[in-house]
GROMACS .gro file of C-alpha atoms in nm:
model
  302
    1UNK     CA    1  14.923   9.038 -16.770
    2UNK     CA    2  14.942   8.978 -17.141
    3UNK     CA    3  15.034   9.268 -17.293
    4UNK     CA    4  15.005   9.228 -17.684
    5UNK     CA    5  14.727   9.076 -17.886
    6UNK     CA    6  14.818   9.030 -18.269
    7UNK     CA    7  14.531   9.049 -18.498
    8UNK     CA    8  14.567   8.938 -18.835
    9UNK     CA    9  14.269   8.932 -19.065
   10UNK     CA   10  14.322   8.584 -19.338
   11UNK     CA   11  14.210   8.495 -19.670
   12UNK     CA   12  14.413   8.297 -19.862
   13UNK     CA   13  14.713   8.484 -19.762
   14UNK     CA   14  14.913   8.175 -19.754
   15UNK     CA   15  15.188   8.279 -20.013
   16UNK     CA   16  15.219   8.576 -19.740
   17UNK     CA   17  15.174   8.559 -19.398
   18UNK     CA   18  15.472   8.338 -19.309
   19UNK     CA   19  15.690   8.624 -19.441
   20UNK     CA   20  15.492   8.826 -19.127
   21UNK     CA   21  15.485   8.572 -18.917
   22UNK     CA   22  15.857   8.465 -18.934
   23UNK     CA   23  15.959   8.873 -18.895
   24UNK     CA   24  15.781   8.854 -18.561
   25UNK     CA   25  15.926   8.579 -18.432
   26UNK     CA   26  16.271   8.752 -18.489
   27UNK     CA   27  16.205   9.062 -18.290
   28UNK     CA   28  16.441   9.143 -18.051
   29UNK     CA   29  16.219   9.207 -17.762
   30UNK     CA   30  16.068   8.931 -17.523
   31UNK     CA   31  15.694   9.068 -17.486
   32UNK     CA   32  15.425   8.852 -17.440
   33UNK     CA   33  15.228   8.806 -17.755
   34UNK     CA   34  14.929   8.604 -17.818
   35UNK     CA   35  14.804   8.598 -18.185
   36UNK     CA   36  14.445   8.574 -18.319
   37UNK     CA   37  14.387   8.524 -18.668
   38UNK     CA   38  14.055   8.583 -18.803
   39UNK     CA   39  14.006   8.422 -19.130
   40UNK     CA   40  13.728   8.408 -19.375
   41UNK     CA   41  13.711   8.116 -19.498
   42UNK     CA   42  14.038   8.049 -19.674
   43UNK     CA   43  14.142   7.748 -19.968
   44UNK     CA   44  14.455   7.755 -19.934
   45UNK     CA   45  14.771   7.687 -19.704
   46UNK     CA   46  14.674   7.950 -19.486
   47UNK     CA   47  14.601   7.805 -19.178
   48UNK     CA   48  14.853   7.532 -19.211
   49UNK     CA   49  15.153   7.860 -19.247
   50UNK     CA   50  14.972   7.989 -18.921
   51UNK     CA   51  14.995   7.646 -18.707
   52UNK     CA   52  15.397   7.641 -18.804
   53UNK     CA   53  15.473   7.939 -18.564
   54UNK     CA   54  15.223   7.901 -18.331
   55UNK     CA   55  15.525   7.830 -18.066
   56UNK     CA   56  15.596   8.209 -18.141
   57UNK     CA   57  15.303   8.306 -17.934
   58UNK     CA   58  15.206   8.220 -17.599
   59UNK     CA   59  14.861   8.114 -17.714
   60UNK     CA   60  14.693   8.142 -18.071
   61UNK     CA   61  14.377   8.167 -18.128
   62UNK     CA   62  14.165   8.094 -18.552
   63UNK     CA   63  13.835   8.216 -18.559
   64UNK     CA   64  13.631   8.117 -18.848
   65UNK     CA   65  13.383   8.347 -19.000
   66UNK     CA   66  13.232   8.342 -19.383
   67UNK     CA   67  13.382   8.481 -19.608
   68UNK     CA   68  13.047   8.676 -19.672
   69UNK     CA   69  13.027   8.781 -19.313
   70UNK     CA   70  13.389   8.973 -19.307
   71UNK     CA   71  13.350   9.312 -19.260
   72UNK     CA   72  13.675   9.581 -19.234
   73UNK     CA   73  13.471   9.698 -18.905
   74UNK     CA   74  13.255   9.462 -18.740
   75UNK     CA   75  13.496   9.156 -18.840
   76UNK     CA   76  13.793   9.355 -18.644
   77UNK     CA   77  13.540   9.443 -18.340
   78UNK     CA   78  13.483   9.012 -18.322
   79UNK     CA   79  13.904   9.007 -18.275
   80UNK     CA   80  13.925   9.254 -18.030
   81UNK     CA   81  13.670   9.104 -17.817
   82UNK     CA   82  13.850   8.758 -17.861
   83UNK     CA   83  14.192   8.887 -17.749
   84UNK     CA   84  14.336   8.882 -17.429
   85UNK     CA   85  14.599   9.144 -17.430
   86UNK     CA   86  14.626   9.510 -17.290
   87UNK     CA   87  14.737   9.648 -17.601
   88UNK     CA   88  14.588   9.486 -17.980
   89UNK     CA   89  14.782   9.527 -18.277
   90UNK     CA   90  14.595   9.529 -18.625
   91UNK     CA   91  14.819   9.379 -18.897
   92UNK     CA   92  14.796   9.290 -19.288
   93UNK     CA   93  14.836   8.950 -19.394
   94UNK     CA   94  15.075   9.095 -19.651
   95UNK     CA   95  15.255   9.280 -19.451
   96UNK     CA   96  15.620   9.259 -19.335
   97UNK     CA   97  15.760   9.468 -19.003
   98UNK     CA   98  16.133   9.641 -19.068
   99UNK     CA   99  16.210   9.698 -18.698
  100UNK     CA  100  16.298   9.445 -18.464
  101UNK     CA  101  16.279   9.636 -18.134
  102UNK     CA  102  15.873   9.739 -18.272
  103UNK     CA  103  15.722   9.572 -17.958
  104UNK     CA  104  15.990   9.787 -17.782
  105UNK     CA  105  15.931  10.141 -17.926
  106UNK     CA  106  15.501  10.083 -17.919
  107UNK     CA  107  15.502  10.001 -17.577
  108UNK     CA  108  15.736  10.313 -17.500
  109UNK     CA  109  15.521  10.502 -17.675
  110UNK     CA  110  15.171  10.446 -17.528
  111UNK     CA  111  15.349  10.507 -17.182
  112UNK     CA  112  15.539  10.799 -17.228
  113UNK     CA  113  15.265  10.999 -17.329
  114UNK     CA  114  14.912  11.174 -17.225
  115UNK     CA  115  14.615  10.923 -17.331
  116UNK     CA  116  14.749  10.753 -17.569
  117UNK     CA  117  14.478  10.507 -17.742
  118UNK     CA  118  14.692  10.400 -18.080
  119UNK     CA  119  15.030  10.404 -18.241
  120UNK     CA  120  15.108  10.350 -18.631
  121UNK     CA  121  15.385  10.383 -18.867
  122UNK     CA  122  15.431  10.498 -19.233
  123UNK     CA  123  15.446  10.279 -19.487
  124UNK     CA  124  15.754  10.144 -19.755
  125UNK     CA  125  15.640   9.958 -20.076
  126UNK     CA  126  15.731   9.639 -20.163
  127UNK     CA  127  15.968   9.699 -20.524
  128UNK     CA  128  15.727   9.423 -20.654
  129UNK     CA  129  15.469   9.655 -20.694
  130UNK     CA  130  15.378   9.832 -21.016
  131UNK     CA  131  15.560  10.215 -21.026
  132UNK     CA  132  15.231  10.390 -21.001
  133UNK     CA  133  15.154  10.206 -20.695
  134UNK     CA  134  15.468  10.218 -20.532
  135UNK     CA  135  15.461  10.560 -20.623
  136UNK     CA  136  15.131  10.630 -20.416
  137UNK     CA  137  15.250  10.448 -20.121
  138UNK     CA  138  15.579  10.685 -20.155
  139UNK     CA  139  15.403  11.008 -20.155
  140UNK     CA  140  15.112  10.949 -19.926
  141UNK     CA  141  15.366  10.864 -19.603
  142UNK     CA  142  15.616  11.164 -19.742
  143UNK     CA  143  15.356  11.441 -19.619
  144UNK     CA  144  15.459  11.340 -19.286
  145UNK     CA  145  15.817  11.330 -19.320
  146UNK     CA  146  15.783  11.710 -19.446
  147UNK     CA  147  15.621  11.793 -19.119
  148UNK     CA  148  15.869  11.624 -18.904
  149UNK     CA  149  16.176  11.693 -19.069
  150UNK     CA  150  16.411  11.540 -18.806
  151UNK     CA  151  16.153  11.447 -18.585
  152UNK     CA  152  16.066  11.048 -18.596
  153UNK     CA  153  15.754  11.114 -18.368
  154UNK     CA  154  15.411  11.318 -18.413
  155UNK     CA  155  15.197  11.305 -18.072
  156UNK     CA  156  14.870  11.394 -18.252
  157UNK     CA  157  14.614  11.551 -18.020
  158UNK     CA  158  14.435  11.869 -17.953
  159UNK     CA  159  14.706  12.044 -17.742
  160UNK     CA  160  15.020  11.940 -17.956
  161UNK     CA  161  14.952  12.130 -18.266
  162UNK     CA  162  15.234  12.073 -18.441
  163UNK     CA  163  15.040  12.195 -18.762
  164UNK     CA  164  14.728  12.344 -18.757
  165UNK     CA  165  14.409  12.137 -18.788
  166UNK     CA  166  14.236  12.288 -19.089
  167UNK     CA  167  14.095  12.123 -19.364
  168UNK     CA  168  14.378  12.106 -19.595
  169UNK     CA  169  14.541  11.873 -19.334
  170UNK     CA  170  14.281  11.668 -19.191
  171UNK     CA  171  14.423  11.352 -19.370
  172UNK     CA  172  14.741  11.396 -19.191
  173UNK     CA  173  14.590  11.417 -18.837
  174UNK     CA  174  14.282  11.148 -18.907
  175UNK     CA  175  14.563  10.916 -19.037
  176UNK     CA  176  14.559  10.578 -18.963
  177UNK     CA  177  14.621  10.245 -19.074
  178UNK     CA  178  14.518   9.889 -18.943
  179UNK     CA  179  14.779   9.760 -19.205
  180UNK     CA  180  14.979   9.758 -18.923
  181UNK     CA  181  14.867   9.980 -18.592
  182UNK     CA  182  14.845   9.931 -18.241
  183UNK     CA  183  14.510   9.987 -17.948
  184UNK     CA  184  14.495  10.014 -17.657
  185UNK     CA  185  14.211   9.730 -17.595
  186UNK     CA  186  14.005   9.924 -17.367
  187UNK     CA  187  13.924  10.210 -17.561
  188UNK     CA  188  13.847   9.974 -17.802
  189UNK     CA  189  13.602   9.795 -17.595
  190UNK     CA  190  13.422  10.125 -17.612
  191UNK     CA  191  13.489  10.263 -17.889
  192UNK     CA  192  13.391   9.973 -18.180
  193UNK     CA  193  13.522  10.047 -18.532
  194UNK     CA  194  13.187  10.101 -18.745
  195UNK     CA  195  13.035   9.894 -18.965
  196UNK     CA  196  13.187  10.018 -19.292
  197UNK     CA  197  13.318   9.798 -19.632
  198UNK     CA  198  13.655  10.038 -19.616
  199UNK     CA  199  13.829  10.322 -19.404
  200UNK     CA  200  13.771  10.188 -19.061
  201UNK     CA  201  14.081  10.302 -18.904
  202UNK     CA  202  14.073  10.670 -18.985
  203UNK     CA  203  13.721  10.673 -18.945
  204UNK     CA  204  13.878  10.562 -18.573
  205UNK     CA  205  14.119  10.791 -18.623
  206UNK     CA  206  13.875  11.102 -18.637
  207UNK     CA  207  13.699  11.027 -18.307
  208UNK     CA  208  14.000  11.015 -18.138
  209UNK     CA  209  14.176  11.335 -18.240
  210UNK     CA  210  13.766  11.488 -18.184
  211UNK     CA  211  13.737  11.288 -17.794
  212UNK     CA  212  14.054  11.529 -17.699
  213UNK     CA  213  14.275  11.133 -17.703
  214UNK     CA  214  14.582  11.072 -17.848
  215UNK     CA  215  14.717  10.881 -18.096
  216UNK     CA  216  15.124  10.865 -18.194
  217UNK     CA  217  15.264  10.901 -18.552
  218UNK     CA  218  15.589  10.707 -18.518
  219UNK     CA  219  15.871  10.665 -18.813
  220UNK     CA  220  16.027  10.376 -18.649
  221UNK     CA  221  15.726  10.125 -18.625
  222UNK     CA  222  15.762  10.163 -19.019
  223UNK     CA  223  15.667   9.849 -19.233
  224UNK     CA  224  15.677   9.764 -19.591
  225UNK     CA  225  15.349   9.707 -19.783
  226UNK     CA  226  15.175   9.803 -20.096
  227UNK     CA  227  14.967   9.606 -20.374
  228UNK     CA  228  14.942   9.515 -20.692
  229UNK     CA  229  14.623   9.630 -20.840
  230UNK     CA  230  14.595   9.607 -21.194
  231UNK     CA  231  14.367   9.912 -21.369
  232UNK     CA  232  14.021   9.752 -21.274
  233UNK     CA  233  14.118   9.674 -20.921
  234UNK     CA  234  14.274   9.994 -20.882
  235UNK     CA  235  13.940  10.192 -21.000
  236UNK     CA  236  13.698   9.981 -20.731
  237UNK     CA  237  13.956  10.031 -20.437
  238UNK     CA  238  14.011  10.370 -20.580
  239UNK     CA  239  13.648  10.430 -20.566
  240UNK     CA  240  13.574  10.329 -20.206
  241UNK     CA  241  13.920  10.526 -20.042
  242UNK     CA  242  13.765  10.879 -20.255
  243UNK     CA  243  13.372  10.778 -20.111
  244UNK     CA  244  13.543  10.751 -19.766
  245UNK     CA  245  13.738  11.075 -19.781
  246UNK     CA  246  13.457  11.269 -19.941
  247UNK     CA  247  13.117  11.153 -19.795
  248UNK     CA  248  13.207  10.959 -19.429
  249UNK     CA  249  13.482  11.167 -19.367
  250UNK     CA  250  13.363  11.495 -19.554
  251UNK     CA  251  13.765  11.588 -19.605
  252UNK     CA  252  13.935  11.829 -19.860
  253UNK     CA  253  14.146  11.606 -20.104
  254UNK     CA  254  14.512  11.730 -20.120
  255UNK     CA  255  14.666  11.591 -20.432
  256UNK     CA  256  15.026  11.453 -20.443
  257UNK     CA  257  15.076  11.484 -20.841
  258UNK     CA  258  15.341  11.723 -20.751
  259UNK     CA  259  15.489  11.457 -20.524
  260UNK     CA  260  15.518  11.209 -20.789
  261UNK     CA  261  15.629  11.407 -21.102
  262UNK     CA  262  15.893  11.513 -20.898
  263UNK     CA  263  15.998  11.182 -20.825
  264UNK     CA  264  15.939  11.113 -21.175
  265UNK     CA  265  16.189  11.353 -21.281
  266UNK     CA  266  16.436  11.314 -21.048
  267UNK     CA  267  16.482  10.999 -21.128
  268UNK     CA  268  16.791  10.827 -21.308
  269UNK     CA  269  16.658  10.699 -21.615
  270UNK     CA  270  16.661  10.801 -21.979
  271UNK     CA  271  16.384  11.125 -22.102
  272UNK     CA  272  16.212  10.855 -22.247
  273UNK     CA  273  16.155  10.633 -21.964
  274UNK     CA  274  16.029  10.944 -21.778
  275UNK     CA  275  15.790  11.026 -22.044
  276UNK     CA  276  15.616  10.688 -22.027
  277UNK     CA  277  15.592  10.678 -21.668
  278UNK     CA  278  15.442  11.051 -21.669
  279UNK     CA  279  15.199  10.953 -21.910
  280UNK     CA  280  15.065  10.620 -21.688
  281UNK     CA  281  15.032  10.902 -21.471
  282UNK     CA  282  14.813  11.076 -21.620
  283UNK     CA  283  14.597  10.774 -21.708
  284UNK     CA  284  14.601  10.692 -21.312
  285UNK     CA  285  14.471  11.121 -21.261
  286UNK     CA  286  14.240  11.056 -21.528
  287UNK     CA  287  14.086  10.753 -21.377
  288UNK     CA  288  14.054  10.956 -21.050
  289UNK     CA  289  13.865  11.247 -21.186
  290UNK     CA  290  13.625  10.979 -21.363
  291UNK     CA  291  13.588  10.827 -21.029
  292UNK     CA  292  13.555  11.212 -20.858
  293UNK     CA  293  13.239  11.277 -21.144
  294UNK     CA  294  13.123  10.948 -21.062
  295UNK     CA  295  13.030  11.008 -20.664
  296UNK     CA  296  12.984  11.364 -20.729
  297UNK     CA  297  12.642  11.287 -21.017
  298UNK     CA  298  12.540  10.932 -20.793
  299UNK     CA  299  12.647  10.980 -20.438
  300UNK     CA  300  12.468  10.651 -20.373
  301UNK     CA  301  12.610  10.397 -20.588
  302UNK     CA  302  12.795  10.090 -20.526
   0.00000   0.00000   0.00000
């Protein structure tokens, strides 16, 4: 039986997705992968990047959709029931796996454990990205490292409280990312992401901590990825991760400002240096509580 179905959602990710591609086809293990890319109508040298490692998979399969037609939800629900494999990992076109033996460790994981349905990793930034943004990236993933301490793994379900759910730490046990995270197919089959322009995966990620399942938290399927938004694009992405946490998801921000001006400080540069990057902070904050105001006085605006 095929075990792994990649999924990789394209458009115009050509300058990107060999990096990905070529990291899989250096993994250590000898898994059975078949690879579906889904791609919305790219212009570029997508596709042709994708056809050079198609020897890397046992079969590949491009399906074409309009760009106008992609959907975070309903375009990943077309992939899943395209693939063949037991298990269907989700990944980025932009992003790049750090652990050979990831195949390895995901499959370990969904079978050493109670009702398992999906397996993720934290995140690293790419040093390419701006400060603020690596910065996010950085501080987000660190909330879990806190938890664990020496741990590398977090079986998140109903009987392994490890911390308590409450609503300062929904985020941590709704967490998860279809940058890079693994299914198991057949709860997908019944379980279809919603139809939703961002947040998906931890809207996934609710119902599965709430249906008593299981998914795994685990440090070694890390992988680096971050972007690089300037201010406007920052704002509308900004805008649709806050709608998602406060109205679909109804959760209790936590913010990581501490996080961050303690890396700020800590840091081995010159008081000046510091300064400027605190006060791009605070422009970042600013934007936020603009952003807060915004859905707060017109809940329904796009």
């Amino acid at each position: 039986m095929l075990l792994f179905s990649i999924v990789i959602p394209t458009y115009n990710g050509g300058k990107t997705i060999g990096r990905l591609l070529k990291t899989i086809s250096l993994l250590s293990d000898n898994y059975t992968k078949e690879l579906v890319v889904i791609d919305s109508g790219s212009n570029d040298n997508t596709l042709k990047v994708v056809n050079k490692y198609r020897a890397t998979f046992i079969r590949t399969k491009i399906i074409h959709i309009d760009k106008s037609d992609f959907n975070h939800g309903i375009t990943r629900n077309l992939a899943v029931k395209q693939a063949t494999g037991k298990y269907i990992c989700f990944l980025s076109q932009d992003a790049c796996l750090l652990n050979r033996k990831m195949f390895s460790i995901l499959l370990n994981d969904f079978q050493s454990y109670k009702k398992v349905v999906a397996v993720f990793g934290p995140h690293l930034p790419y040093e390419s990205s701006s400060f603020i943004q690596q910065l996010e990236v950085t501080c987000r993933w660190e909330r879990f490292q806190r938890i664990l301490k020496d741990q590398k793994i977090w079986v998140q379900n109903l009987e392994n409280n490890l911390i308590p759910l409450t609503k300062n730490t929904e985020t941590l046990w709704y967490a998860l990312s279809n940058t890079a995270a693994c299914y198991l197919k057949s709860f997908l089959l019944e379980n279809p992401f919603p139809k939703t322009k961002y947040g998906e995966d931890m809207l996934i990620g609710k119902k599965i901590i709430q249906k008593g399942l299981t998914k795994i938290y685990d440090e070694r399927c890390a992988i680096k990825h971050s972007h690089k938004y300037n201010l406007t694009e920052y704002y509308y992405r900004e805008r649709e991760d806050l709608r998602l946490r406060f109205t679909n998801l109804r959760l209790k921000e936590v913010p990581q400002i501490l996080c961050k001006l303690k890396r700020i400080l800590t840091m081995r540069i010159n008081i000046y240096k510091k300064a400027i990057h605190i006060l791009e902070l605070m422009v970042y904050y600013f934007l936020k509580l603009l952003i807060v105001l915004e859905l707060k006085l017109f809940p329904n605006s796009r």
